[in-house]
PDB file of C-alpha atoms and ligand atoms in Angstrom:
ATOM      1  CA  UNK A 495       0.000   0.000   0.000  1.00 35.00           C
ATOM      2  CA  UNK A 496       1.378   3.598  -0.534  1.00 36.00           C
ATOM      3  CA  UNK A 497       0.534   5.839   1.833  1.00 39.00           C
ATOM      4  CA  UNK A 498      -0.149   9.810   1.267  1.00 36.00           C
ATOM      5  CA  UNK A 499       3.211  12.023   2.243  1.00 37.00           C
ATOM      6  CA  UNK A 500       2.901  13.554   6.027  1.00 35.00           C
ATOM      7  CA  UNK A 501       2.243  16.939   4.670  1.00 33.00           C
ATOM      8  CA  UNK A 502       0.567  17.555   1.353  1.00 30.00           C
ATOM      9  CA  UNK A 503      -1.982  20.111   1.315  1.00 30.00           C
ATOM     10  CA  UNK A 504      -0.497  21.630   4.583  1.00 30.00           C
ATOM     11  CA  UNK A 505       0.168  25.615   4.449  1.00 32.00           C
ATOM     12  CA  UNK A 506       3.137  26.893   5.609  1.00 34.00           C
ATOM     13  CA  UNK A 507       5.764  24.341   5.568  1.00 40.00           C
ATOM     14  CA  UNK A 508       8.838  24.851   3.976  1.00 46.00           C
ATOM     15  CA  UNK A 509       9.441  21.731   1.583  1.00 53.00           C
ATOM     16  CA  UNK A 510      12.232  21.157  -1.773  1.00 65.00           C
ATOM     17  CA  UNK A 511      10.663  20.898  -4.541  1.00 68.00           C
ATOM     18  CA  UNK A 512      11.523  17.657  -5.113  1.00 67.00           C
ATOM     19  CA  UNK A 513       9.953  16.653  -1.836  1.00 66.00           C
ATOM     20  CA  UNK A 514       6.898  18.514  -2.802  1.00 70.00           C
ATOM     21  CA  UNK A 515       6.717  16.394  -6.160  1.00 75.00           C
ATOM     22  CA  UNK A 516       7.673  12.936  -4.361  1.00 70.00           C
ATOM     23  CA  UNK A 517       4.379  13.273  -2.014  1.00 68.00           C
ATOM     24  CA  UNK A 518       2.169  14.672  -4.556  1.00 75.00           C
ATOM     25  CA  UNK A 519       3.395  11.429  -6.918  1.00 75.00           C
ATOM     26  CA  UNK A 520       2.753   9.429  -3.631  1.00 70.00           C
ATOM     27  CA  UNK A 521      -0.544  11.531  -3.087  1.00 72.00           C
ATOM     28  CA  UNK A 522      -1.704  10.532  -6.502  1.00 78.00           C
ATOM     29  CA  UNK A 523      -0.884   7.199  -6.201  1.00 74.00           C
ATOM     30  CA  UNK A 524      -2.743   6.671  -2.864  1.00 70.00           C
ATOM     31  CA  UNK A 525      -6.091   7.980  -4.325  1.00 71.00           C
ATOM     32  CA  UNK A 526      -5.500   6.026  -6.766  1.00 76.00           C
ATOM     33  CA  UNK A 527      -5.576   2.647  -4.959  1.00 69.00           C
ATOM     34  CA  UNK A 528      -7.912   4.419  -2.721  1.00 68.00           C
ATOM     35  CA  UNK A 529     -10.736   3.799  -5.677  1.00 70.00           C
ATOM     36  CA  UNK A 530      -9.705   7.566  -7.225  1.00 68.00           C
ATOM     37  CA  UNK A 531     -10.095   6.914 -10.918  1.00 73.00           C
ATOM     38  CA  UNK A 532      -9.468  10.924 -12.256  1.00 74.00           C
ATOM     39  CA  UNK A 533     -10.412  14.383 -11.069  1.00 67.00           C
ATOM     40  CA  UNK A 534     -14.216  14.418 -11.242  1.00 73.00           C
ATOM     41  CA  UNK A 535     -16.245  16.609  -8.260  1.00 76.00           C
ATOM     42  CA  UNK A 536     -17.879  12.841  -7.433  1.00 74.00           C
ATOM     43  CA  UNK A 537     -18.815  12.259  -3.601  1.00 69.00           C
ATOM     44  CA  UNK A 538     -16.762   9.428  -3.965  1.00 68.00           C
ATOM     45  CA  UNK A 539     -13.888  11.794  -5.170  1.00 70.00           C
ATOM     46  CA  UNK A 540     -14.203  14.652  -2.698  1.00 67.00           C
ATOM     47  CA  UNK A 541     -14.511  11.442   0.068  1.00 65.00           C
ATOM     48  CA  UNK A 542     -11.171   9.798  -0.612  1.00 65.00           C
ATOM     49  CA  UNK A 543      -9.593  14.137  -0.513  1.00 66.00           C
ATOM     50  CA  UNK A 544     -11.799  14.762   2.709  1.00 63.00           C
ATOM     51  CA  UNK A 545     -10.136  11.637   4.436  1.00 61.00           C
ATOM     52  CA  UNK A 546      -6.531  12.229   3.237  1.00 62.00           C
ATOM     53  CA  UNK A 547      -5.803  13.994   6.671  1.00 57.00           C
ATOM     54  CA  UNK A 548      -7.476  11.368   8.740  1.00 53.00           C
ATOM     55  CA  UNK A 549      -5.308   8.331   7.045  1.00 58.00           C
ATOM     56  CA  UNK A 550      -1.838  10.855   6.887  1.00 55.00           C
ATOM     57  CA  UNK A 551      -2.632  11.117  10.965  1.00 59.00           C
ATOM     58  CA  UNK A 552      -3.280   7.665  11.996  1.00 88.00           C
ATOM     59  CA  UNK A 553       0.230   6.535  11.459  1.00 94.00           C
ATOM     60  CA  UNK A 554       1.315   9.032  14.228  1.00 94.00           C
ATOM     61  CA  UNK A 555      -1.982   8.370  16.462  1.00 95.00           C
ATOM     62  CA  UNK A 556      -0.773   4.780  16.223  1.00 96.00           C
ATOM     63  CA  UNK A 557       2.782   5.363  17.304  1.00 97.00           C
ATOM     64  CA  UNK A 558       1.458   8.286  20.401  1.00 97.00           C
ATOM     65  CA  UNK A 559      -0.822   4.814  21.676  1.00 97.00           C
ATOM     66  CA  UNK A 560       1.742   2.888  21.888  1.00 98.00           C
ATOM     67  CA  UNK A 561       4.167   4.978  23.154  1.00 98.00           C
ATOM     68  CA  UNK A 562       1.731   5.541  25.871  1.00 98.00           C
ATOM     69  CA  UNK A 563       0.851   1.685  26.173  1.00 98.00           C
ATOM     70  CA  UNK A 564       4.780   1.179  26.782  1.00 98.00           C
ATOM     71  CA  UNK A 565       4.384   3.591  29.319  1.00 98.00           C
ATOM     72  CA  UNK A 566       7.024   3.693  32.504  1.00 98.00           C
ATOM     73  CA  UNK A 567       7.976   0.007  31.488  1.00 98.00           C
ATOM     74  CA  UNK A 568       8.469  -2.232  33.915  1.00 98.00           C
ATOM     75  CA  UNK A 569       8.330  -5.736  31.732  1.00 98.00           C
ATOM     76  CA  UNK A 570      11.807  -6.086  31.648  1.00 98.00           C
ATOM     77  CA  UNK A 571      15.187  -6.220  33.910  1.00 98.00           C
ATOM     78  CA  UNK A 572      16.353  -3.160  32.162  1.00 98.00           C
ATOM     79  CA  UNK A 573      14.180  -1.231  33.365  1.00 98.00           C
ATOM     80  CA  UNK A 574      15.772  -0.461  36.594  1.00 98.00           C
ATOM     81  CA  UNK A 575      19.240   0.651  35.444  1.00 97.00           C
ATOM     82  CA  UNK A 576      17.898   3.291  32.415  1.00 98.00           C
ATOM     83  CA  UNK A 577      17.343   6.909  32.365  1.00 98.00           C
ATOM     84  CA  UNK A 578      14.752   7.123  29.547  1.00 98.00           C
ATOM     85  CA  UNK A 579      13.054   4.662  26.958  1.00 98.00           C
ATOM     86  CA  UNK A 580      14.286   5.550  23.698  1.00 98.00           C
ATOM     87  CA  UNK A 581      10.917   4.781  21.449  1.00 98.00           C
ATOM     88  CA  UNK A 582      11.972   6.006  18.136  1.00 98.00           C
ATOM     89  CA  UNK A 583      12.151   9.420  16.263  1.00 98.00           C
ATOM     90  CA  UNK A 584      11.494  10.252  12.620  1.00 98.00           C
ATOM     91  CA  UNK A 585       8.721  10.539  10.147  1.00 97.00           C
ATOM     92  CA  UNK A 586       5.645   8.230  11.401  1.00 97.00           C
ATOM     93  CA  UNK A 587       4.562   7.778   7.583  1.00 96.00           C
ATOM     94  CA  UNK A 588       8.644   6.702   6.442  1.00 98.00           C
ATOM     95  CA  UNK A 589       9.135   4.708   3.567  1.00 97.00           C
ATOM     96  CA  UNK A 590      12.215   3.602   5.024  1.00 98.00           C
ATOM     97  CA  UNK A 591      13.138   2.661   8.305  1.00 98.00           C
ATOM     98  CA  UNK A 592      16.098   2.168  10.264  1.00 99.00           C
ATOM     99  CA  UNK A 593      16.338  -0.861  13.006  1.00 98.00           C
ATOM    100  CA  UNK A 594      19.452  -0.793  15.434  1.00 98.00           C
ATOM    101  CA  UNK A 595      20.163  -3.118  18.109  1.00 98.00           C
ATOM    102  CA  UNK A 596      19.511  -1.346  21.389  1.00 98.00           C
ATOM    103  CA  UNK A 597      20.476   2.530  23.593  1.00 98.00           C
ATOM    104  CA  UNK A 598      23.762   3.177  24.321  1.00 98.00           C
ATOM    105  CA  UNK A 599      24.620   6.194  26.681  1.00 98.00           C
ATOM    106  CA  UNK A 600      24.264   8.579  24.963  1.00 98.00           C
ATOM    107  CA  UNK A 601      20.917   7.683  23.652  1.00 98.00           C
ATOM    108  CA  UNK A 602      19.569   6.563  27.182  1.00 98.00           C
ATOM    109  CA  UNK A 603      20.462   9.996  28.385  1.00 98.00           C
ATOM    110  CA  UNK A 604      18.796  12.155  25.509  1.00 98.00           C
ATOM    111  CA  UNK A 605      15.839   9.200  25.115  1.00 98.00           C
ATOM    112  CA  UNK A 606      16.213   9.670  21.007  1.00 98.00           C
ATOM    113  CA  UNK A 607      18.193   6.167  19.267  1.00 98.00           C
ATOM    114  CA  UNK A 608      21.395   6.950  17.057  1.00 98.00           C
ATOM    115  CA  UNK A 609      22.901  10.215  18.557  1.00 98.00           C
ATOM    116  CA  UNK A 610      26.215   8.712  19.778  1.00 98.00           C
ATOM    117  CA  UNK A 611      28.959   8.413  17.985  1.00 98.00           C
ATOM    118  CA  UNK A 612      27.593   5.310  16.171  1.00 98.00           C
ATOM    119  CA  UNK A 613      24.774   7.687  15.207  1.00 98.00           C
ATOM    120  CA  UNK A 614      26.678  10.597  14.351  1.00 98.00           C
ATOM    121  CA  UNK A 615      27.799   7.769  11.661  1.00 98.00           C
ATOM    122  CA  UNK A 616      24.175   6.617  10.600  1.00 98.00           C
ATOM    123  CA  UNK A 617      23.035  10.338   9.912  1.00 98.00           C
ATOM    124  CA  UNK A 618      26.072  10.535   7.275  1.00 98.00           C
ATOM    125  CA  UNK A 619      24.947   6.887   5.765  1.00 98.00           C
ATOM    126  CA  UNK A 620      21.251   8.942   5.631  1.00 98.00           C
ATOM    127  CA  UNK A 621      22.355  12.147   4.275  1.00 98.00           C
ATOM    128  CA  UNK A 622      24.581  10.126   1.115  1.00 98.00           C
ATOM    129  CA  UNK A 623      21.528   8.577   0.371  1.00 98.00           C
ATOM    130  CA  UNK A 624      19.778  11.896  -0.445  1.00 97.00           C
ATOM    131  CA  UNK A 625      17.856  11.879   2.846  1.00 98.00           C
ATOM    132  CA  UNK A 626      17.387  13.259   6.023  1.00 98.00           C
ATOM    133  CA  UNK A 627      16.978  11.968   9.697  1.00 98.00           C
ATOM    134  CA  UNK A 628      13.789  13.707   8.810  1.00 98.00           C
ATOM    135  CA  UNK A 629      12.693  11.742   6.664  1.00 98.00           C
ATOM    136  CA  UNK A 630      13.260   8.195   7.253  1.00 98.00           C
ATOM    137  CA  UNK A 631      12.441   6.445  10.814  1.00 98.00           C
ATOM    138  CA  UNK A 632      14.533   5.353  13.461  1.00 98.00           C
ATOM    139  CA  UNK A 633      14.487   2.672  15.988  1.00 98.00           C
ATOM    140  CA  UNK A 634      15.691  -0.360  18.123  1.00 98.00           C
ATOM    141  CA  UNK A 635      15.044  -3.503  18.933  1.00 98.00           C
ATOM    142  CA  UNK A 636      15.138  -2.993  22.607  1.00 98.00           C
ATOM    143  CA  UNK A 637      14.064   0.438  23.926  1.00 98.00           C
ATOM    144  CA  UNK A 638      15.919   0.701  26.988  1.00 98.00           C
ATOM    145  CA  UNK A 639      20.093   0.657  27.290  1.00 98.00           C
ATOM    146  CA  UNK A 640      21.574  -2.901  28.485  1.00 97.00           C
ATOM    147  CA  UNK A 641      23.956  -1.635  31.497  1.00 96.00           C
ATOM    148  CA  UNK A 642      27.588  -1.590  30.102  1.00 94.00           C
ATOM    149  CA  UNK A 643      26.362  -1.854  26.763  1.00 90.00           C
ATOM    150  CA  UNK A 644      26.102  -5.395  26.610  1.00 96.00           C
ATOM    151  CA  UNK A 645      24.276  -7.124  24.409  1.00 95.00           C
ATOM    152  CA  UNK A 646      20.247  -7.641  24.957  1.00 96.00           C
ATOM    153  CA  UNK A 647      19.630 -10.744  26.635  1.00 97.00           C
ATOM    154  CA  UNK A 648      17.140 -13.077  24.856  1.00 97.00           C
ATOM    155  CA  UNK A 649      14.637 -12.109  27.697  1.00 98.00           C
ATOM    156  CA  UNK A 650      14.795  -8.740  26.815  1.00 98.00           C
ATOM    157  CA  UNK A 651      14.409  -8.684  23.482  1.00 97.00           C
ATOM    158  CA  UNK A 652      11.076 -11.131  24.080  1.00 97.00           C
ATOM    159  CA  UNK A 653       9.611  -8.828  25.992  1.00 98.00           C
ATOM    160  CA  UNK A 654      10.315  -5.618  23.763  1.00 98.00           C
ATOM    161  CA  UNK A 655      10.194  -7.126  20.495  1.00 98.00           C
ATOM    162  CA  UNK A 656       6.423  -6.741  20.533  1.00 98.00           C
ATOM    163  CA  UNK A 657       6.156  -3.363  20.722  1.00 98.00           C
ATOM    164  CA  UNK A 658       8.734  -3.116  17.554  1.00 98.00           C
ATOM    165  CA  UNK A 659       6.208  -4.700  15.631  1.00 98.00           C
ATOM    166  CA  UNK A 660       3.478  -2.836  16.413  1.00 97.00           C
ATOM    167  CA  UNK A 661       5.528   0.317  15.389  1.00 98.00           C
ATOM    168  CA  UNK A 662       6.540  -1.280  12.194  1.00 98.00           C
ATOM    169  CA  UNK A 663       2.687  -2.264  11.634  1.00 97.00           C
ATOM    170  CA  UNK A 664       2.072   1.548  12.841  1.00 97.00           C
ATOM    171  CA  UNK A 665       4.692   2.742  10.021  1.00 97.00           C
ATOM    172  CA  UNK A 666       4.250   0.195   7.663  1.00 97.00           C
ATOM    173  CA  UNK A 667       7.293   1.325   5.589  1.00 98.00           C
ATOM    174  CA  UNK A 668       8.064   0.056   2.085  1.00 98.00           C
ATOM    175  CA  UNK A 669      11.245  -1.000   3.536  1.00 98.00           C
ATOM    176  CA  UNK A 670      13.362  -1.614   6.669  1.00 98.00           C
ATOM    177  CA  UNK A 671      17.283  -1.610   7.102  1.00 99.00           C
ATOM    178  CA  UNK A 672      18.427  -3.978   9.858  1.00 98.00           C
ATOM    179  CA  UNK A 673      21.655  -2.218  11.168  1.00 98.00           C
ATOM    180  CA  UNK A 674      23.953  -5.709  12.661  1.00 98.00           C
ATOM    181  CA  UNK A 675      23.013  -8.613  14.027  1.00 97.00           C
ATOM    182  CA  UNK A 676      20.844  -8.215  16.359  1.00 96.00           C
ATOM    183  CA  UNK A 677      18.410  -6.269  14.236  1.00 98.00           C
ATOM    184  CA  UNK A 678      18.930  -8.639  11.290  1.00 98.00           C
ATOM    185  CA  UNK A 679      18.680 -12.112  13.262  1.00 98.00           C
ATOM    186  CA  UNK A 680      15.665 -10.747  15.425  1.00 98.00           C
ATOM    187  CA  UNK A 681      13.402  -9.220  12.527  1.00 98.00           C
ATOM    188  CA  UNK A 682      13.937 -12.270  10.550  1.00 98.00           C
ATOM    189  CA  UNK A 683      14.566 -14.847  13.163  1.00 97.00           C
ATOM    190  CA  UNK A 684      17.915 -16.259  11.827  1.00 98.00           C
ATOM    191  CA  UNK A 685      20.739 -17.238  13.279  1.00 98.00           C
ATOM    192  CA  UNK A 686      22.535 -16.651   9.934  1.00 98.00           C
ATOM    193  CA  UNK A 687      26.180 -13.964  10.773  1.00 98.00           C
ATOM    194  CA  UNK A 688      25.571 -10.877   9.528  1.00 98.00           C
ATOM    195  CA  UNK A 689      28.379 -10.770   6.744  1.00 98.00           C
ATOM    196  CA  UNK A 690      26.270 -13.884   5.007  1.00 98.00           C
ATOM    197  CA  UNK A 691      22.740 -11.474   5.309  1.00 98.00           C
ATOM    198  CA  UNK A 692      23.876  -8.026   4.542  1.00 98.00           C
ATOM    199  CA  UNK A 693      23.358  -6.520   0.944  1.00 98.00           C
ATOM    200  CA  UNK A 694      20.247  -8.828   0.299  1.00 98.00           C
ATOM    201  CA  UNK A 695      16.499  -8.286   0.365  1.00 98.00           C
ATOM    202  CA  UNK A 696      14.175 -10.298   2.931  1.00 98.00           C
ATOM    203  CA  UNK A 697      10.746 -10.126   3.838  1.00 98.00           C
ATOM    204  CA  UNK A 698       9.298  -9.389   6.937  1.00 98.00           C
ATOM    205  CA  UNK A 699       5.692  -9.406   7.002  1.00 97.00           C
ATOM    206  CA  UNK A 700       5.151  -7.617   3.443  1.00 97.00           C
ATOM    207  CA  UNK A 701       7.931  -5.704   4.225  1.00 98.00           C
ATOM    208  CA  UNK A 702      11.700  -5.751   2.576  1.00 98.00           C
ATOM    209  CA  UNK A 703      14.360  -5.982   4.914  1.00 98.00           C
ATOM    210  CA  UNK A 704      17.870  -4.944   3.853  1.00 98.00           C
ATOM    211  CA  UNK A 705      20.701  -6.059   7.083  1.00 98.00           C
ATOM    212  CA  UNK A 706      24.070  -4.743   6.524  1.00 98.00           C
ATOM    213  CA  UNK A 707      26.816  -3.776   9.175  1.00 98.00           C
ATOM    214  CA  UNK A 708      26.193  -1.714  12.401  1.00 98.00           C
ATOM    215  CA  UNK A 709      27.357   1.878  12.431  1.00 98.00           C
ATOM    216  CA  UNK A 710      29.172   0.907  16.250  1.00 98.00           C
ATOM    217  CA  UNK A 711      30.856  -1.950  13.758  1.00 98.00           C
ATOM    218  CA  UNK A 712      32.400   0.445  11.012  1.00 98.00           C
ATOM    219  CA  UNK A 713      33.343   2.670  13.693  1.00 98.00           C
ATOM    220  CA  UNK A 714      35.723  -0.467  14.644  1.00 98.00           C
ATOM    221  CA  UNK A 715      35.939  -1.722  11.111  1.00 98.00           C
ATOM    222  CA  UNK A 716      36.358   1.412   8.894  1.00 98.00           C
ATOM    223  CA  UNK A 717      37.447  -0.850   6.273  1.00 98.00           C
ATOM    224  CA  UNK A 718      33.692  -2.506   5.864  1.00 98.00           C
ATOM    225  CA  UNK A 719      32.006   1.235   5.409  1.00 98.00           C
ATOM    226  CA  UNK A 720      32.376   0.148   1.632  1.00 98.00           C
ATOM    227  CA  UNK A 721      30.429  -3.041   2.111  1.00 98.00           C
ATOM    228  CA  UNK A 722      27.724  -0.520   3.517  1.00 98.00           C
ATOM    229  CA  UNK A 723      27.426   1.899   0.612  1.00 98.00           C
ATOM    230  CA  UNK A 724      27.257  -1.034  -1.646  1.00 98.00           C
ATOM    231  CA  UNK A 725      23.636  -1.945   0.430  1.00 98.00           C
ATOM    232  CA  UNK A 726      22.769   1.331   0.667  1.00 98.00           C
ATOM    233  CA  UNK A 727      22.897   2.129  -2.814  1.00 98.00           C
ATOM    234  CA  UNK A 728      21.150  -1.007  -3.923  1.00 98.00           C
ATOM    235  CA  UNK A 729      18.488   0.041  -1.276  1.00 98.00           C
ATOM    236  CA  UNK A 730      18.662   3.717  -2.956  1.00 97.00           C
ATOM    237  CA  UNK A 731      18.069   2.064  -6.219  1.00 97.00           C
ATOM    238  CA  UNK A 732      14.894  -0.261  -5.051  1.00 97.00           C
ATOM    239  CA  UNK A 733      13.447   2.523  -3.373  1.00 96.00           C
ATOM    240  CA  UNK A 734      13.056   4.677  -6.368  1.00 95.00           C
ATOM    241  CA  UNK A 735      11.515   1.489  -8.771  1.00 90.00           C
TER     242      UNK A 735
HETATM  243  N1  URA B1433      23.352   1.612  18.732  1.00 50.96           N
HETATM  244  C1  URA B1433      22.115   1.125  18.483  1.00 50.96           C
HETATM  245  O1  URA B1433      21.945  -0.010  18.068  1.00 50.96           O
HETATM  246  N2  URA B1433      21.096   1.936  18.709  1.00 50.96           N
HETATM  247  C2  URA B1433      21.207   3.171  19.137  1.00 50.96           C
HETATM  248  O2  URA B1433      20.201   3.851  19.297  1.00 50.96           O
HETATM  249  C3  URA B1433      22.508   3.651  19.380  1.00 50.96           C
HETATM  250  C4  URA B1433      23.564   2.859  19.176  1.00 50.96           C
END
């Protein structure tokens, strides 16, 4: 399904041109699987524009209800050692999404995922692929920060996986990058390493995944950043088919 852009039809934003034309193509496209068959006054017609604000909205009402159904988590261990839940930031109606393993510090202190070093690294991967933090959707696995920043315990990720798929279902983006491991063996419950499952296209639930490396990895392994831009730009190139 393609949904309508977040703001088409809103006054007073401040948008590129070629943003304005991507949501008015995506607009168009919408209506049209919404039943729109051309630009009559119809009640059908003027139905499908009337509810364009009501579907753009209930991506983010969906995300606000669960962030309030997560609440002051307590389902989990990790719980008692965090500062804040770290949810997930970006544009509720993405057509891409980002999936990292869990909080570090720096993240459990400012409650927003990627803003560490590691995501000082992801916004430059986002920004050479012609987009913005803006504009695509970031998250975890797990939304609280494993003390130490050890890995998440299978526990953990049981009891906070669910609420990752309700924000994917929320989102429903065309598709999802799985940054490392974690993300990539937990979305598409594998064992497989991640150097065998980066750079190709899965499905999760009607959704493409693409794994590749972890940012926190090429920080480590500045060597494999090439690897990366080799899945990013075949991800470029699928998202604009
Ligand atoms: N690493 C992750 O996997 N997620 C973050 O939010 C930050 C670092």
């Amino acid at each position: 399904m393609v949904r309508a852009g977040t703001s088409f039809g809103k006054a007073g934003q401040d948008h590129a041109p070629v943003d304005i034309l991507e949501k008015t193509s995506d607009t168009l496209r919408y209506m049209a699987e919404a039943g729109c068959t051309g630009f009559d006054c119809s009640e059908k017609t003027i139905g499908i524009v009337n509810n364009l604000d009501r579907n753009l909205s209930s991506a983010v009402d969906d995300l606000k209800e669960l962030r309030n159904l997560i609440g002051d988590c307590q389902r989990c261990k990790l719980c008692k050692e965090r500062t804040n839940i770290v949810f997930g930031t970006g544009d509720p109606d993405a057509k891409l999404v980002f999936v990292g393993e869990g909080p570090g510090h720096d993240e459990d202190q400012k409650g927003e995922p990627f803003v560490g070093k590691a995501g000082q690294l992801l916004t430059k991967i986002i920004e050479a692929m012609n987009l913005t933090r803006e504009r695509v959707y970031i998250c975890n696995i797990i939304k609280c920060r494993p003390p130490g920043n050890r890995n998440p315990a299978p526990d953990e990720i049981k009891a906070c996986f669910p609420f990752l798929e309700r924000q994917l279902d929320a989102i429903r983006p065309d598709f999802i990058c799985a940054l490392g491991t974690f993300a990539a063996q937990t979305l598409l419950d594998s064992d497989e390493p991640i150097s065998k499952m980066r750079g190709r296209l899965y499905d999760y639930r009607g959704m493409k995944v693409m794994p590749t490396y972890h940012p926190a990895y090429l920080l480590r392994n500045p060597e494999k950043k090439r690897d990366v831009w080799e899945d990013m730009k075949k991800l470029i190139s699928l998202m604009n088919t």
